[in-house]
Short mmCIF file of C-alpha atoms in Angstrom, two decimals:
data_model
loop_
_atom_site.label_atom_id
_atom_site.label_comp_id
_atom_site.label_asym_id
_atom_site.label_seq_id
_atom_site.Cartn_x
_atom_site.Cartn_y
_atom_site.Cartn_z
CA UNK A 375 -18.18 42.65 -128.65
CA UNK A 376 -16.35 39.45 -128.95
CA UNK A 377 -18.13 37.48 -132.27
CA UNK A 378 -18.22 33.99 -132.04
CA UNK A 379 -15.90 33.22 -134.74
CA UNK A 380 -13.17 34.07 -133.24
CA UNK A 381 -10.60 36.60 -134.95
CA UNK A 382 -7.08 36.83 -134.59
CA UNK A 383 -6.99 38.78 -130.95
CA UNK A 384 -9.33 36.33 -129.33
CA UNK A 385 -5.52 34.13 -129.31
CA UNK A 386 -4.02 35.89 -126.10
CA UNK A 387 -7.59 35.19 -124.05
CA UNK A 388 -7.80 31.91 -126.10
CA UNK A 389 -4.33 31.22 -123.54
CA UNK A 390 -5.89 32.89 -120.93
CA UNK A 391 -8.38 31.38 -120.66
CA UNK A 392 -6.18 27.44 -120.88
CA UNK A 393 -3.57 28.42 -117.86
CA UNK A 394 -7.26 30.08 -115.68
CA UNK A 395 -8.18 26.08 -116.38
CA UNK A 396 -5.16 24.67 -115.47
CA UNK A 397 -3.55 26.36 -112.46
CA UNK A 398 -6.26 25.17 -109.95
CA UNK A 399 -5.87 21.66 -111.09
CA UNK A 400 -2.08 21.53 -109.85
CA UNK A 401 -1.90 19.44 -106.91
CA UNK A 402 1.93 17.89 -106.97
CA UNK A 403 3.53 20.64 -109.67
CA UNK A 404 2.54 23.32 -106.65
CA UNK A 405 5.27 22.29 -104.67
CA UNK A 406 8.04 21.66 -107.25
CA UNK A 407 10.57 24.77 -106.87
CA UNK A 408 9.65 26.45 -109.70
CA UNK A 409 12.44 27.65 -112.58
CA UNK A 410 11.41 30.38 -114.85
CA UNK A 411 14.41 29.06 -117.85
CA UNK A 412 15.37 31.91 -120.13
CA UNK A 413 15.06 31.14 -123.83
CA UNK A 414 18.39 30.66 -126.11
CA UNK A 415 20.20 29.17 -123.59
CA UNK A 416 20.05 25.42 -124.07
CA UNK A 417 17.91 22.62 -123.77
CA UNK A 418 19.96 21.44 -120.47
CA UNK A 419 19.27 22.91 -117.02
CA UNK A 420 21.89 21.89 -114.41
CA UNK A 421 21.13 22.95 -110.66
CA UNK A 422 24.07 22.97 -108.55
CA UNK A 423 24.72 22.49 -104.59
CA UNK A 424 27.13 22.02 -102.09
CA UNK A 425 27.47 19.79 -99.13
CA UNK A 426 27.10 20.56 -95.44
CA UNK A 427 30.30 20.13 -93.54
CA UNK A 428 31.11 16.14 -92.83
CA UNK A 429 28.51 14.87 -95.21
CA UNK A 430 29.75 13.26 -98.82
CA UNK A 431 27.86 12.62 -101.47
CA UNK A 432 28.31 8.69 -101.55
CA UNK A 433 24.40 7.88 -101.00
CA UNK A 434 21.99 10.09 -102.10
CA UNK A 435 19.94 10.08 -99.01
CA UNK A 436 22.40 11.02 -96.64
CA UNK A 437 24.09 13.82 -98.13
CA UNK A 438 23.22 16.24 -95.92
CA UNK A 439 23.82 14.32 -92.27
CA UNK A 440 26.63 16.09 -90.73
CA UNK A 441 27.66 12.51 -88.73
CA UNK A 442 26.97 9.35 -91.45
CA UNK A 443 27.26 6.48 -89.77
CA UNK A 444 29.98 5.50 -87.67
CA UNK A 445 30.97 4.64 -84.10
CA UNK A 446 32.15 6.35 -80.68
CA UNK A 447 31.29 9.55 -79.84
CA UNK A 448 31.16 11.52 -83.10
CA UNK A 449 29.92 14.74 -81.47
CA UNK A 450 33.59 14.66 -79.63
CA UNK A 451 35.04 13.77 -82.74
CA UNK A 452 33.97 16.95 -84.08
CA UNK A 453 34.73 19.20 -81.57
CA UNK A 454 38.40 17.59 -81.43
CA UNK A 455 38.79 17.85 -84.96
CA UNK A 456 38.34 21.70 -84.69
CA UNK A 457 40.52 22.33 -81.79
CA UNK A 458 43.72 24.00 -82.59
CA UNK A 459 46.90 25.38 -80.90
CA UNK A 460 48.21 28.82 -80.71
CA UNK A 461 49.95 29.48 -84.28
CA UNK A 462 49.04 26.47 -85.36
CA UNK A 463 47.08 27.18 -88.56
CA UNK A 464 44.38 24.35 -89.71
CA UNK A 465 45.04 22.75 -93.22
CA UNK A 466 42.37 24.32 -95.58
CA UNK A 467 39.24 22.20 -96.31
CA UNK A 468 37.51 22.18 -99.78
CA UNK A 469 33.35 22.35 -100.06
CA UNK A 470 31.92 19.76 -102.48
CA UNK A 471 29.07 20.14 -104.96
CA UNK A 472 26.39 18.35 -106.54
CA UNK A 473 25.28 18.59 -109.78
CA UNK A 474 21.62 17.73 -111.09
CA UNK A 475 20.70 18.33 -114.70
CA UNK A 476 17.62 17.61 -116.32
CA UNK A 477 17.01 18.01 -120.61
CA UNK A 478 14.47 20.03 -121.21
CA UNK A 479 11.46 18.07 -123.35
CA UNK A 480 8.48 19.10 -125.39
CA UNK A 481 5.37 17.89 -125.33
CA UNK A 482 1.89 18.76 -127.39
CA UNK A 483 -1.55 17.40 -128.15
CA UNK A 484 -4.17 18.82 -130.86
CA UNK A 485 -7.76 19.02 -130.54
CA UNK A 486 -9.89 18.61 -134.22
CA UNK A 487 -13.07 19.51 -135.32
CA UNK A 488 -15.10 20.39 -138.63
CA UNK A 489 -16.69 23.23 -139.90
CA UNK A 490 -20.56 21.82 -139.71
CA UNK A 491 -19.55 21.41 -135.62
CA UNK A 492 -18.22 24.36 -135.82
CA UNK A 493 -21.17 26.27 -136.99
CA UNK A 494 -24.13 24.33 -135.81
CA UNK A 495 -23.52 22.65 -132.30
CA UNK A 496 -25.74 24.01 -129.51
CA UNK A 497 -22.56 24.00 -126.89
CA UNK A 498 -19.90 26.85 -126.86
CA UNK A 499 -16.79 24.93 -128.68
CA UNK A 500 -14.20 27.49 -128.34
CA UNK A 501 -14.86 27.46 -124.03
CA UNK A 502 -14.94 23.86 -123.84
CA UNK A 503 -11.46 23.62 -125.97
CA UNK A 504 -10.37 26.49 -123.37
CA UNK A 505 -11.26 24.01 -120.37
CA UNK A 506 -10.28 20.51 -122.07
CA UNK A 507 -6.67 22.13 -123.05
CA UNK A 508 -6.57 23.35 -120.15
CA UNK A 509 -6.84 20.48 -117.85
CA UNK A 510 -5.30 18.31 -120.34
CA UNK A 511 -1.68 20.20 -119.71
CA UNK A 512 -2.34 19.96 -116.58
CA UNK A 513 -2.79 16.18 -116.07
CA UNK A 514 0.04 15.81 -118.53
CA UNK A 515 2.26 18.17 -116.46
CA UNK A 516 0.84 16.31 -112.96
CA UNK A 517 2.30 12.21 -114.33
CA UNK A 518 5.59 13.74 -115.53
CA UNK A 519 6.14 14.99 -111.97
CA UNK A 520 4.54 11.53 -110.74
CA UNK A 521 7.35 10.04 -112.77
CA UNK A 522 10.22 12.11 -111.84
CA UNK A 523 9.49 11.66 -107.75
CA UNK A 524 8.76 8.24 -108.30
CA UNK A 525 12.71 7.63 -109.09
CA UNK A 526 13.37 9.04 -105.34
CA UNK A 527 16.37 6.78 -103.87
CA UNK A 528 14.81 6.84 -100.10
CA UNK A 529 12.47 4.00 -100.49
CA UNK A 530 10.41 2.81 -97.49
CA UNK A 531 8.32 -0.60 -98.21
CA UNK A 532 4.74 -1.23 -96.43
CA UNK A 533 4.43 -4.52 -94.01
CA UNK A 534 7.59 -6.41 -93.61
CA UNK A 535 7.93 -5.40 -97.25
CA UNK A 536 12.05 -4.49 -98.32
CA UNK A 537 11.20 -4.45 -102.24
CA UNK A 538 8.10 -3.56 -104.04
CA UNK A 539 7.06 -7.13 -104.83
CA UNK A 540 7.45 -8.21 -101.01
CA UNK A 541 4.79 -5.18 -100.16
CA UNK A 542 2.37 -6.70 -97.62
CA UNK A 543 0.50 -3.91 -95.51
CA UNK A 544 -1.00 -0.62 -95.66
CA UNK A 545 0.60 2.89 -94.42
CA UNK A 546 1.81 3.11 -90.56
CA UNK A 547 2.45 5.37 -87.97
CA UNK A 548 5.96 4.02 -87.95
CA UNK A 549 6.98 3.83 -91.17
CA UNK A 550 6.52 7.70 -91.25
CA UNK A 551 8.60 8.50 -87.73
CA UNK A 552 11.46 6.46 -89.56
CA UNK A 553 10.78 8.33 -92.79
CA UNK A 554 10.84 11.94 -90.57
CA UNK A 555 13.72 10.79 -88.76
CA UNK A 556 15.53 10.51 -91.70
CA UNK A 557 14.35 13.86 -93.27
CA UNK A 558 15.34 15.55 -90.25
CA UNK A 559 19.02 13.60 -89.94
CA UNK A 560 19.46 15.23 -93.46
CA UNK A 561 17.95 18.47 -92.53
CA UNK A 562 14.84 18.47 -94.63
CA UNK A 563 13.30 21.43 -94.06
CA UNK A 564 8.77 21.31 -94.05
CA UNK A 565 7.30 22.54 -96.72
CA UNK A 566 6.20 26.37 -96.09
CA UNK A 567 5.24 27.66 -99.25
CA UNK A 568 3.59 26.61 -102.79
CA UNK A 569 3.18 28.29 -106.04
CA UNK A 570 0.63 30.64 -105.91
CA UNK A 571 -2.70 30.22 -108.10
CA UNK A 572 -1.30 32.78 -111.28
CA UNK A 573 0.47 32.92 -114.23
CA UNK A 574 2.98 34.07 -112.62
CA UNK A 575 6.16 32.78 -110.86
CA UNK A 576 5.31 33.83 -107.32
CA UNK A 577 4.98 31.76 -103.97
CA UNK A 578 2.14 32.00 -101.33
CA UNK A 579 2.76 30.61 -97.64
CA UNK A 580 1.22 27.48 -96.16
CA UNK A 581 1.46 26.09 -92.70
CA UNK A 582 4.44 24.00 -92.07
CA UNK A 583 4.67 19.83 -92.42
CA UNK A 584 5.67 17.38 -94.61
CA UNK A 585 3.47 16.89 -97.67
CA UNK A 586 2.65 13.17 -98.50
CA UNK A 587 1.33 13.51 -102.15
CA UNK A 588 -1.15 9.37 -102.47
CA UNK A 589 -3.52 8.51 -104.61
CA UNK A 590 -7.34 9.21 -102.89
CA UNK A 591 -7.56 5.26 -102.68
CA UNK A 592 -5.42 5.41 -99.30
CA UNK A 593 -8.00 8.11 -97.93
CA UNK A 594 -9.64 5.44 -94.87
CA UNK A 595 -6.31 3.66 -94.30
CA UNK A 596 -4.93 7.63 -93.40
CA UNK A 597 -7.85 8.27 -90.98
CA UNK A 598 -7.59 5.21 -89.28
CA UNK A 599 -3.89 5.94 -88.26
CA UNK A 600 -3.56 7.27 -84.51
CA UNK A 601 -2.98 10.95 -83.85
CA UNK A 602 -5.50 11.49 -87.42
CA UNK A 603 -6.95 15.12 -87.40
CA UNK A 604 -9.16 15.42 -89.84
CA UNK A 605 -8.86 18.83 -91.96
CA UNK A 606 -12.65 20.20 -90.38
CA UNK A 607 -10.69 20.39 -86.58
CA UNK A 608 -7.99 22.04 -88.21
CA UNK A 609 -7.46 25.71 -85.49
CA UNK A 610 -6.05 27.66 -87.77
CA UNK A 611 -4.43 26.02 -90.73
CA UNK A 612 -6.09 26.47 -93.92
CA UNK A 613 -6.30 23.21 -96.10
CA UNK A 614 -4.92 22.88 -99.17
CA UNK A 615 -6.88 21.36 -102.31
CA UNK A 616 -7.55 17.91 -101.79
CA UNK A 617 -5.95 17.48 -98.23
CA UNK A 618 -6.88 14.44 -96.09
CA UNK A 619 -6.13 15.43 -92.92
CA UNK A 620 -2.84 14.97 -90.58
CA UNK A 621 -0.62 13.18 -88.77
CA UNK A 622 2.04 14.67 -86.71
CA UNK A 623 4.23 16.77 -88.80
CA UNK A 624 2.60 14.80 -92.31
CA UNK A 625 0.16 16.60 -94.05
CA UNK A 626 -1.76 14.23 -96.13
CA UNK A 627 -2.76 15.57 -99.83
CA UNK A 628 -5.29 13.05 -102.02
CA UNK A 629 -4.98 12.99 -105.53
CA UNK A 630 -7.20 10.78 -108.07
CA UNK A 631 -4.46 10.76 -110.68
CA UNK A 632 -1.64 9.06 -108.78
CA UNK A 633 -2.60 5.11 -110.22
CA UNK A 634 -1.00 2.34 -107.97
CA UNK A 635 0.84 -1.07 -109.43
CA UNK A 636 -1.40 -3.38 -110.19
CA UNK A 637 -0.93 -7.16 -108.63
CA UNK A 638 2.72 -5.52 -108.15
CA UNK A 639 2.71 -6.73 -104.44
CA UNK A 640 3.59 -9.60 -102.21
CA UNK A 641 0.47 -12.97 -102.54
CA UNK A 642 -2.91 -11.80 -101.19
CA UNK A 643 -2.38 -14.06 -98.61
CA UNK A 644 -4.35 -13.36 -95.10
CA UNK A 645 -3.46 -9.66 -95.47
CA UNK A 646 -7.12 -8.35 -96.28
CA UNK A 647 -5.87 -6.00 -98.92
CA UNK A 648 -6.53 -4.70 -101.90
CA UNK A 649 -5.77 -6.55 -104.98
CA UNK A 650 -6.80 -6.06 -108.49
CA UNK A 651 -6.70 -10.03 -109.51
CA UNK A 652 -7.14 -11.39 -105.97
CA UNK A 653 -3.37 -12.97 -106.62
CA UNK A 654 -1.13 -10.06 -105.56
CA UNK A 655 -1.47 -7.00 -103.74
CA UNK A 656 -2.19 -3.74 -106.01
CA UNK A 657 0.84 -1.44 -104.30
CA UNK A 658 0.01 2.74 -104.12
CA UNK A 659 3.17 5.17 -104.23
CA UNK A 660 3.28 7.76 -100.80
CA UNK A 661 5.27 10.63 -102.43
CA UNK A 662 6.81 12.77 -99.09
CA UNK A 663 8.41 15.74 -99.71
CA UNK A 664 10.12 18.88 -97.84
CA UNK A 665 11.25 22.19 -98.73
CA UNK A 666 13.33 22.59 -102.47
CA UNK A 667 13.38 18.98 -102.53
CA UNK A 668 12.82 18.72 -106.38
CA UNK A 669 12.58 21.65 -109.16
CA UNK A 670 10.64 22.07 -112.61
CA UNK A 671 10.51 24.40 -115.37
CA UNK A 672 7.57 25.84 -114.65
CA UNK A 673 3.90 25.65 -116.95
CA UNK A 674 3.14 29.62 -116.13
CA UNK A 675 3.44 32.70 -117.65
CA UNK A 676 2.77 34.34 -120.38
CA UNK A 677 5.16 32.42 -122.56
CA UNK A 678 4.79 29.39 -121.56
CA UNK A 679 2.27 27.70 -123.85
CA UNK A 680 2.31 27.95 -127.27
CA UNK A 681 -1.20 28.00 -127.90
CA UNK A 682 -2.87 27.86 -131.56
CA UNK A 683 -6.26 27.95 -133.18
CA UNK A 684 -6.64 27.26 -136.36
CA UNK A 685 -10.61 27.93 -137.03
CA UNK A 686 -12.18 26.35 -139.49
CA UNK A 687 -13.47 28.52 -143.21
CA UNK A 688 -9.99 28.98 -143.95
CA UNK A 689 -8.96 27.77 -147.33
CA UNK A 690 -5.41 25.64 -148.26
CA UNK A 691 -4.23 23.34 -150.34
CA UNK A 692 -4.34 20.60 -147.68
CA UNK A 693 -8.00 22.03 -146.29
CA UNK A 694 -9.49 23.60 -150.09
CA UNK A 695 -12.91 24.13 -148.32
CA UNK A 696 -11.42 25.56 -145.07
CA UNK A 697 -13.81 21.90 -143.40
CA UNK A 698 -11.68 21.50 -140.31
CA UNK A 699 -10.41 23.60 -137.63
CA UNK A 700 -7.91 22.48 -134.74
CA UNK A 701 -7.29 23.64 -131.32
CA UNK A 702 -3.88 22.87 -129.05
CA UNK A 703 -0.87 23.59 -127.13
CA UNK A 704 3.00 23.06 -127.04
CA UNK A 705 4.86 23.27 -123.73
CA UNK A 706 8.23 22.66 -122.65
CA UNK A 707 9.41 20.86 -119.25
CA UNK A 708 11.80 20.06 -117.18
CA UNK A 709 11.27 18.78 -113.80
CA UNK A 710 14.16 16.70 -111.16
CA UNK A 711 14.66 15.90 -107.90
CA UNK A 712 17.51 18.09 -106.59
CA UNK A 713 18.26 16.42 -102.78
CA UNK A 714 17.19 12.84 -102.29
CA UNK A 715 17.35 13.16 -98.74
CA UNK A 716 14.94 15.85 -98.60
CA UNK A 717 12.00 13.25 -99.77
CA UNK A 718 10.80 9.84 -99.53
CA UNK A 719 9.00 7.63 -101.31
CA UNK A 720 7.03 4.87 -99.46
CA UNK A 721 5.40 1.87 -101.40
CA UNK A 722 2.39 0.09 -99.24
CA UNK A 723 -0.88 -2.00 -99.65
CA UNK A 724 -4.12 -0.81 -99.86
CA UNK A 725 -6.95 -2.39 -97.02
CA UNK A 726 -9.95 -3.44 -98.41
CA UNK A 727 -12.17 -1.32 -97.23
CA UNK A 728 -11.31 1.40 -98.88
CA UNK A 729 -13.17 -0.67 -101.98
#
């Protein structure tokens, strides 16, 4: 039987039991294409991919449009640029790649606690240090993919909004057929798949759409958009964890942990929105993403934490009555966004009554 103060073998459930506590917590790091990086081989990850046919890589988010912009017929242009003559031999074309690299970063946090705690508290310590370490990597993990998908280059502004600071209404119907347009134009593929709930690197399939990662605060203003189907009339798509609902081919996903920009928006004005000091409008991030849009060294596996527990009753010269015992983690990541175009990232307001 497993004693209580924990010998050297209780470390592998010790990580056990952390990633069972922070796999079902995932919400955005579910859909990041996940990298398994092999050790002793840098702390630089470089993912590499090439251009469709008539696209270049001048803007981000249009690197995969066959067309760009331009005028006349350019589906004729195309098929008279291919049309050759008997022993006439076309000059050879060259494919072009993109390169994204990302450095590799470690992060850590330590839990402390003394020996009287240790021996006399009424609660299980070493399960609540399980569940706190846990979710803490987890929420960590969660903001540094909020940060990464954040820098997206396809920006869409709420209201008549074209920067952040001129933000001056809530999500639309039309804002997201202009964002879809332009995911399709690029040929974003929907999202089919996530990361399954495991320590391991596997995938498990979800029904198709776009995924539109907001903070819960946007919940109402989401229902009240037309075409809304709430996730209890869903036929036969199972939801995934904190899903809103949908709209068209968007599939809404609330998260708690997504903070907006305080008084970061146009003046209050007659808008009736949300604002934190009644001056500007607070503005909330809409994260949309398709298929392989972004990757990330992925939190799973046996090896990926570097769990330690150090209990307390152990003597040394910095601890001579063996008084304290600590608890944490060390994890690397790595996460990027691999095709602009294959994502969007829509700033709006937030309508009061969602307060």
């Amino acid at each position: 039987m497993q004693t209580y103060d924990m010998n050297p073998q209780r470390l592998g459930r010790f990580k056990g039991e952390i990633l069972k506590h922070a796999e079902p917590m995932e919400m955005l790091c579910k859909m990041g294409r996940a990298v398994k990086y092999p050790r002793n081989n840098s702390d630089t990850y470089t993912a590499r991919r090439y251009l469709p046919y008539g696209a270049t890589s001048a803007s981000a988010t249009s690197q995969n449009t066959f067309f760009q912009n331009g005028t006349g017929d350019r589906g004729n242009a195309i098929v008279q640029a291919h049309q050759t003559q008997e022993g006439v031999t076309p000059l050879p074309d060259s494919i072009s790649s993109v390169d994204v690299t990302v450095v590799i970063q470690e992060y850590a946090f330590l839990y402390g606690f003394t020996n009287k705690t240790f021996d006399f508290y009424e609660d299980d310590i070493p399960k609540e240090i399980n569940k706190q370490i846990g979710e803490r990597v987890t929420f960590v993990s969660e903001m540094i993919a909020y940060g990464v998908l954040r820098s997206c280059t396809n920006v869409y502004y709420g209201g008549a909004g074209t920067t952040i600071a001129t933000v001056n209404g809530p999500v639309s119907l039309g804002q997201l057929q202009r964002i879809v347009e332009n995911l399709r134009d690029n040929h974003a593929k929907m999202v089919t798949s996530q990361v399954s709930a495991s320590a391991l690197f596997g995938t498990e399939p979800i029904a198709a759409g776009y995924l539109v990662y907001c903070s819960t605060r946007l919940a109402a203003d989401i229902r009240k958009m037309a075409g809304y189907t709430p996730i209890e009339k869903y036929a036969s798509v199972k939801p995934m964890p904190g899903e809103l609902g949908k709209v068209e081919e968007f599939r809404f996903i609330g998260h708690p942990d997504l903070p907006g920009l305080q008084d970061a928006g146009a003046a209050v004005g007659a808008t009736d929105c949300r604002s934190t000091t009644g001056v500007n409008l607070d503005v909330y991030p809409m994260i949309v993403v398709g298929e392989d849009a972004w990757s990330r060294v992925s939190v799973r596996g046996k090896d990926a934490l570097k769990p330690t527990y150090l209990p307390p009753g152990v003597a040394s010269k910095s601890d001579q009555f063996g008084q304290r015992g600590y608890a944490g983690t060390l994890w690397y990541s790595g996460m990027m966004i691999e095709n602009h175009g294959w994502m969007a990232l829509l700033y709006v307001a937030v309508k009061n009554h969602v307060l």
